[in-house]
mmCIF file of C-alpha atoms in Angstrom:
data_model
loop_
_atom_site.group_PDB
_atom_site.id
_atom_site.type_symbol
_atom_site.label_atom_id
_atom_site.label_comp_id
_atom_site.label_asym_id
_atom_site.label_seq_id
_atom_site.Cartn_x
_atom_site.Cartn_y
_atom_site.Cartn_z
ATOM 1 C CA MET A 1 -4.933 5.861 -10.808
ATOM 2 C CA GLY A 2 -5.058 5.003 -7.059
ATOM 3 C CA LEU A 3 -4.181 2.525 -4.206
ATOM 4 C CA VAL A 4 -5.569 -0.848 -3.992
ATOM 5 C CA ASN A 5 -6.729 -1.155 -0.501
ATOM 6 C CA LYS A 6 -7.937 -3.633 2.273
ATOM 7 C CA THR A 7 -11.408 -3.408 3.214
ATOM 8 C CA ASN A 8 -12.554 -1.218 6.086
ATOM 9 C CA ASP A 9 -13.163 -4.213 8.249
ATOM 10 C CA GLU A 10 -9.678 -5.562 7.600
ATOM 11 C CA LEU A 11 -8.277 -2.259 8.398
ATOM 12 C CA HIS A 12 -10.298 -1.894 11.612
ATOM 13 C CA GLU A 13 -9.271 -5.254 12.620
ATOM 14 C CA GLN A 14 -5.695 -4.620 11.905
ATOM 15 C CA THR A 15 -5.750 -1.445 13.915
ATOM 16 C CA ASN A 16 -7.368 -3.170 16.862
ATOM 17 C CA ASP A 17 -4.800 -5.885 16.762
ATOM 18 C CA ILE A 18 -1.818 -3.122 16.598
ATOM 19 C CA ASP A 19 -3.376 -1.469 19.602
ATOM 20 C CA LEU A 20 -4.001 -4.531 21.574
ATOM 21 C CA ASN A 21 -0.500 -5.848 21.021
ATOM 22 C CA ASP A 22 1.198 -2.405 21.846
ATOM 23 C CA ASN A 23 -0.696 -2.361 25.280
ATOM 24 C CA LYS A 24 0.087 -5.990 26.240
ATOM 25 C CA LYS A 25 3.735 -5.363 25.421
ATOM 26 C CA LYS A 26 3.837 -2.248 27.459
ATOM 27 C CA LYS A 27 2.100 -4.083 30.322
ATOM 28 C CA ASP A 28 4.528 -7.061 29.863
ATOM 29 C CA GLY A 29 7.317 -4.790 30.057
ATOM 30 C CA GLY A 30 8.398 -5.331 26.362
ATOM 31 C CA ASP A 31 11.722 -4.188 25.199
ATOM 32 C CA ASP A 32 12.041 -0.662 23.112
ATOM 33 C CA ASP A 33 11.700 -2.567 19.753
ATOM 34 C CA ASP A 34 8.368 -3.572 20.767
ATOM 35 C CA LYS A 35 7.234 0.020 20.988
ATOM 36 C CA LYS A 36 8.175 0.953 17.595
ATOM 37 C CA TRP A 37 5.627 2.177 14.928
ATOM 38 C CA ARG A 38 5.420 0.142 11.901
ATOM 39 C CA GLY A 39 3.439 0.134 8.793
ATOM 40 C CA LYS A 40 3.197 -1.307 5.427
ATOM 41 C CA VAL A 41 1.903 0.028 1.830
ATOM 42 C CA GLU A 42 1.746 -1.578 -1.486
ATOM 43 C CA TRP A 43 0.916 -0.622 -4.811
ATOM 44 C CA LYS A 44 0.004 -2.431 -8.104
ATOM 45 C CA VAL A 45 2.126 -0.896 -10.800
ATOM 46 C CA ARG A 46 -0.620 -0.251 -13.863
ATOM 47 C CA GLY A 47 0.512 -1.425 -16.862
ATOM 48 C CA GLU A 48 2.350 -4.384 -18.717
ATOM 49 C CA TRP A 49 5.701 -3.558 -17.059
ATOM 50 C CA SER A 50 7.996 -6.516 -16.121
ATOM 51 C CA ALA A 51 9.618 -6.676 -12.691
ATOM 52 C CA ALA A 52 13.037 -6.050 -14.213
ATOM 53 C CA GLN A 53 11.829 -2.753 -16.035
ATOM 54 C CA VAL A 54 10.369 -1.450 -12.549
ATOM 55 C CA TRP A 55 13.235 -2.541 -10.651
ATOM 56 C CA GLU A 56 15.620 -0.756 -13.018
ATOM 57 C CA MET A 57 14.057 2.633 -12.150
ATOM 58 C CA ALA A 58 12.757 2.056 -8.572
ATOM 59 C CA GLY A 59 15.745 -0.123 -7.370
ATOM 60 C CA ASP A 60 18.456 2.491 -8.231
ATOM 61 C CA PHE A 61 18.947 3.751 -4.302
ATOM 62 C CA CYS A 62 20.481 6.897 -5.392
ATOM 63 C CA GLY A 63 18.578 7.518 -8.476
ATOM 64 C CA MET A 64 15.203 8.762 -7.305
ATOM 65 C CA LYS A 65 15.512 12.084 -8.563
ATOM 66 C CA GLY A 66 15.059 10.598 -11.946
ATOM 67 C CA TRP A 67 11.632 9.293 -11.431
ATOM 68 C CA VAL A 68 10.421 11.567 -8.317
ATOM 69 C CA PRO A 69 10.110 15.200 -9.872
ATOM 70 C CA THR A 70 9.675 16.819 -6.588
ATOM 71 C CA LEU A 71 12.890 15.980 -5.220
ATOM 72 C CA ASP A 72 15.578 18.824 -5.595
ATOM 73 C CA LYS A 73 18.344 16.421 -4.997
ATOM 74 C CA CYS A 74 19.250 12.911 -4.480
ATOM 75 C CA GLU A 75 22.920 11.947 -4.653
ATOM 76 C CA ARG A 76 25.360 9.447 -3.294
ATOM 77 C CA ALA A 77 27.224 10.909 -0.544
ATOM 78 C CA ALA A 78 29.572 7.754 0.282
ATOM 79 C CA GLY A 79 30.073 4.269 -0.678
ATOM 80 C CA GLU A 80 29.459 2.513 -4.099
ATOM 81 C CA GLU A 81 26.267 2.463 -5.907
ATOM 82 C CA ASN A 82 23.414 -0.033 -4.809
ATOM 83 C CA THR A 83 25.901 -1.619 -2.532
ATOM 84 C CA PRO A 84 25.503 -2.107 1.362
ATOM 85 C CA GLY A 85 27.037 0.824 3.066
ATOM 86 C CA CYS A 86 25.946 3.324 0.263
ATOM 87 C CA ILE A 87 24.487 6.744 1.722
ATOM 88 C CA ARG A 88 22.354 8.772 -0.267
ATOM 89 C CA TYR A 89 21.505 12.409 0.473
ATOM 90 C CA MET A 90 18.081 13.778 -0.393
ATOM 91 C CA GLU A 91 16.523 17.392 -0.573
ATOM 92 C CA ALA A 92 13.094 18.771 -1.353
ATOM 93 C CA GLY A 93 11.082 21.729 -0.956
ATOM 94 C CA GLY A 94 13.590 24.187 -1.956
ATOM 95 C CA LYS A 95 15.625 26.537 0.291
ATOM 96 C CA ARG A 96 15.043 28.591 3.430
ATOM 97 C CA ALA A 97 16.055 32.403 3.369
ATOM 98 C CA ASP A 98 19.254 31.215 5.139
ATOM 99 C CA GLY A 99 20.057 28.805 2.274
ATOM 100 C CA ARG A 100 19.360 25.447 4.183
ATOM 101 C CA PRO A 101 16.997 23.113 2.527
ATOM 102 C CA VAL A 102 13.593 23.007 3.774
ATOM 103 C CA ARG A 103 13.604 19.120 3.878
ATOM 104 C CA TRP A 104 16.595 17.105 3.866
ATOM 105 C CA VAL A 105 17.401 13.472 4.756
ATOM 106 C CA LEU A 106 20.650 11.248 4.940
ATOM 107 C CA GLU A 107 20.004 7.509 4.635
ATOM 108 C CA GLN A 108 22.289 4.354 4.204
ATOM 109 C CA LEU A 109 21.757 1.288 2.297
ATOM 110 C CA LEU A 110 21.873 -1.943 4.542
ATOM 111 C CA HIS A 111 20.761 -4.644 1.911
ATOM 112 C CA TRP A 112 20.310 -4.647 -1.902
ATOM 113 C CA ALA A 113 19.510 -7.738 -3.754
ATOM 114 C CA ASP A 114 16.815 -9.815 -5.367
ATOM 115 C CA GLN A 115 14.787 -6.739 -6.317
ATOM 116 C CA ARG A 116 14.688 -5.639 -2.535
ATOM 117 C CA TYR A 117 16.382 -3.197 -0.645
ATOM 118 C CA THR A 118 16.674 -2.040 2.947
ATOM 119 C CA TYR A 119 17.834 1.328 4.422
ATOM 120 C CA LYS A 120 18.156 3.177 7.575
ATOM 121 C CA MET A 121 17.884 7.031 8.246
ATOM 122 C CA LEU A 122 21.098 8.346 9.635
ATOM 123 C CA ASP A 123 19.935 11.832 10.057
ATOM 124 C CA SER A 124 17.277 14.181 8.918
ATOM 125 C CA GLY A 125 15.550 17.655 9.314
ATOM 126 C CA TYR A 126 12.642 15.853 11.307
ATOM 127 C CA GLY A 127 14.541 14.530 14.452
ATOM 128 C CA LEU A 128 13.375 10.957 13.854
ATOM 129 C CA THR A 129 15.056 8.149 15.362
ATOM 130 C CA GLY A 130 14.963 4.159 14.671
ATOM 131 C CA TYR A 131 13.821 4.557 10.974
ATOM 132 C CA VAL A 132 14.516 1.444 8.851
ATOM 133 C CA ALA A 133 12.598 0.752 5.611
ATOM 134 C CA THR A 134 12.329 -1.939 3.029
ATOM 135 C CA LEU A 135 11.436 -1.415 -0.618
ATOM 136 C CA GLU A 136 10.614 -4.827 -2.553
ATOM 137 C CA LEU A 137 9.069 -6.045 -5.740
ATOM 138 C CA LEU A 138 6.423 -8.666 -5.578
ATOM 139 C CA VAL A 139 4.853 -10.448 -8.709
ATOM 140 C CA ASP A 140 1.003 -10.412 -8.664
ATOM 141 C CA ASP A 141 0.540 -13.550 -11.017
ATOM 142 C CA ASP A 142 -3.250 -13.426 -10.676
ATOM 143 C CA GLY A 143 -3.700 -9.728 -11.151
ATOM 144 C CA HIS A 144 -5.615 -9.401 -7.790
ATOM 145 C CA GLY A 145 -3.832 -10.548 -4.873
ATOM 146 C CA HIS A 146 -2.197 -7.657 -3.644
ATOM 147 C CA GLY A 147 -3.485 -4.556 -2.220
ATOM 148 C CA HIS A 148 -2.885 -1.398 -0.078
ATOM 149 C CA GLY A 149 -4.515 0.151 3.011
ATOM 150 C CA HIS A 150 -3.655 1.942 5.871
ATOM 151 C CA ASP A 151 -5.083 2.847 9.156
ATOM 152 C CA HIS A 152 -5.216 6.423 10.501
ATOM 153 C CA GLY A 153 -7.289 9.007 12.409
ATOM 154 C CA HIS A 154 -8.853 12.126 11.162
ATOM 155 C CA GLU A 155 -5.835 14.224 9.820
ATOM 156 C CA HIS A 156 -5.248 17.717 11.011
ATOM 157 C CA GLY A 157 -2.141 19.815 10.043
ATOM 158 C CA HIS A 158 -0.680 19.508 6.516
ATOM 159 C CA GLU A 159 1.503 17.171 4.331
ATOM 160 C CA HIS A 160 4.627 18.054 2.637
ATOM 161 C CA GLY A 161 6.368 15.718 -0.038
ATOM 162 C CA HIS A 162 10.104 15.017 0.891
ATOM 163 C CA GLY A 163 12.809 12.430 0.417
ATOM 164 C CA HIS A 164 11.047 9.484 -0.668
ATOM 165 C CA GLU A 165 9.195 11.990 -0.548
ATOM 166 C CA HIS A 166 9.354 12.832 3.056
ATOM 167 C CA GLY A 167 6.728 15.348 4.509
ATOM 168 C CA HIS A 168 4.470 15.591 7.353
ATOM 169 C CA GLY A 169 0.828 15.062 8.007
ATOM 170 C CA HIS A 170 -0.495 15.009 11.611
ATOM 171 C CA GLY A 171 -3.346 12.856 12.628
ATOM 172 C CA HIS A 172 -5.521 11.919 15.493
ATOM 173 C CA GLY A 173 -8.894 11.020 16.542
ATOM 174 C CA HIS A 174 -10.808 7.927 15.887
ATOM 175 C CA GLU A 175 -8.987 4.945 14.308
ATOM 176 C CA HIS A 176 -10.321 3.871 11.057
ATOM 177 C CA GLY A 177 -9.443 2.487 7.517
ATOM 178 C CA HIS A 178 -9.600 4.879 4.679
ATOM 179 C CA GLU A 179 -9.801 3.572 1.143
ATOM 180 C CA HIS A 180 -8.431 5.362 -2.052
ATOM 181 C CA GLY A 181 -8.826 4.287 -5.673
ATOM 182 C CA HIS A 182 -9.613 1.251 -7.080
ATOM 183 C CA GLU A 183 -8.026 -2.001 -8.351
ATOM 184 C CA HIS A 184 -5.998 -2.402 -11.404
ATOM 185 C CA GLY A 185 -6.813 -5.791 -13.095
ATOM 186 C CA ASP A 186 -3.862 -5.589 -15.438
ATOM 187 C CA ALA A 187 -1.376 -5.018 -12.715
ATOM 188 C CA LYS A 188 1.761 -7.310 -12.777
ATOM 189 C CA VAL A 189 4.197 -6.044 -10.603
ATOM 190 C CA VAL A 190 3.373 -4.957 -6.820
ATOM 191 C CA VAL A 191 5.801 -2.319 -5.086
ATOM 192 C CA GLN A 192 5.744 -3.096 -1.230
ATOM 193 C CA TRP A 193 7.250 -0.563 1.287
ATOM 194 C CA THR A 194 7.525 -1.546 4.850
ATOM 195 C CA PHE A 195 8.821 0.704 7.341
ATOM 196 C CA GLU A 196 9.330 1.336 11.320
ATOM 197 C CA VAL A 197 10.221 4.368 13.309
ATOM 198 C CA ASP A 198 10.531 5.066 16.948
ATOM 199 C CA PRO A 199 7.367 6.951 18.219
ATOM 200 C CA SER A 200 7.749 10.875 17.593
ATOM 201 C CA THR A 201 6.012 13.855 18.289
ATOM 202 C CA PHE A 202 6.442 14.873 14.587
ATOM 203 C CA PHE A 203 3.764 12.639 13.529
ATOM 204 C CA VAL A 204 1.770 13.004 16.934
ATOM 205 C CA THR A 205 -0.026 9.597 16.614
ATOM 206 C CA HIS A 206 0.665 6.102 15.153
ATOM 207 C CA GLN A 207 -2.306 6.717 12.919
ATOM 208 C CA GLY A 208 -0.820 10.071 11.715
ATOM 209 C CA PHE A 209 2.558 8.191 10.884
ATOM 210 C CA LEU A 210 0.621 5.581 8.823
ATOM 211 C CA ALA A 211 -1.536 8.305 7.086
ATOM 212 C CA PHE A 212 1.538 10.194 5.961
ATOM 213 C CA PHE A 213 3.476 7.359 4.617
ATOM 214 C CA ALA A 214 0.436 6.167 2.588
ATOM 215 C CA ALA A 215 0.084 9.622 1.179
ATOM 216 C CA THR A 216 3.655 9.895 0.632
ATOM 217 C CA PHE A 217 3.874 6.417 -1.074
ATOM 218 C CA GLU A 218 0.774 7.125 -3.471
ATOM 219 C CA ARG A 219 2.727 10.275 -4.778
ATOM 220 C CA MET A 220 5.765 8.264 -5.181
ATOM 221 C CA MET A 221 3.976 5.379 -7.337
ATOM 222 C CA LEU A 222 2.012 7.883 -9.497
ATOM 223 C CA SER A 223 5.497 9.497 -10.312
ATOM 224 C CA LEU A 224 7.141 6.052 -10.758
ATOM 225 C CA GLU A 225 4.095 5.070 -13.241
ATOM 226 C CA SER A 226 4.765 8.263 -15.265
ATOM 227 C CA ALA A 227 8.208 7.745 -15.423
ATOM 228 C CA LEU A 228 7.930 4.298 -16.929
ATOM 229 C CA HIS A 229 5.444 5.434 -19.340
ATOM 230 C CA SER A 230 7.754 8.633 -20.482
ATOM 231 C CA ASN A 231 10.792 6.114 -20.658
ATOM 232 C CA CYS A 232 9.058 3.747 -22.904
ATOM 233 C CA ILE A 233 8.052 6.497 -25.100
ATOM 234 C CA SER A 234 11.426 7.952 -25.395
ATOM 235 C CA ASN A 235 13.020 4.534 -26.149
ATOM 236 C CA ALA A 236 10.541 3.611 -28.726
ATOM 237 C CA PRO A 237 11.917 3.188 -32.211
ATOM 238 C CA PRO A 238 11.058 6.163 -34.776
ATOM 239 C CA LEU A 239 7.738 5.576 -36.797
ATOM 240 C CA SER A 240 8.783 4.497 -40.330
ATOM 241 C CA SER A 241 7.345 6.734 -43.306
ATOM 242 C CA THR A 242 6.255 5.618 -46.653
ATOM 243 C CA SER A 243 6.798 7.625 -49.883
ATOM 244 C CA MET A 244 3.780 8.314 -51.757
#
């Protein structure tokens, strides 16, 4: 299992476009919103799952612990379930010696409808600002049309899963596309995750930011596929037996 990717040429062209546009905006005196780091990843869910089945699990804003086993906690902190204004609190990585969580994040739901939700980060242990993301389901009718890719530099440092899961990976160096996995021809549902954040020293570079989220997303989607399969088995009717 793996990610369905854009080609290296497409990623290289995309990376060049990002860099050129960012430089142009800086020269033209663009506003702060123009300077955000943005990215998008997609995953074809392997298997004959319907969009409704995938959304029942992945679309539960405060229910991620049910399908992301590396989360220590994911709970509603305020508001109504899957309703704009709802706030979730998540922890991962265990506890420090003083009892504080290793990784934590507080996020608020902004929109939830039509198999799509958007949320923003209110606070976290990472000191990030301006983080807004959208998780959405797309239907891939022909089994081929959607893919995933990310552009990043050579990675240094390390990654830790958290939150969605959040973690961290530092990247720098030459920009390039990096492919993972292969296409799944039987895929029907595509999960798309788009995100943006203010430039941060935590990720070092835009490419480090993209590499981190691509790796995080892959772990999430592998967990989602596993949970869908386990749920299917647990809900299956018992096998009938015939007396000899």
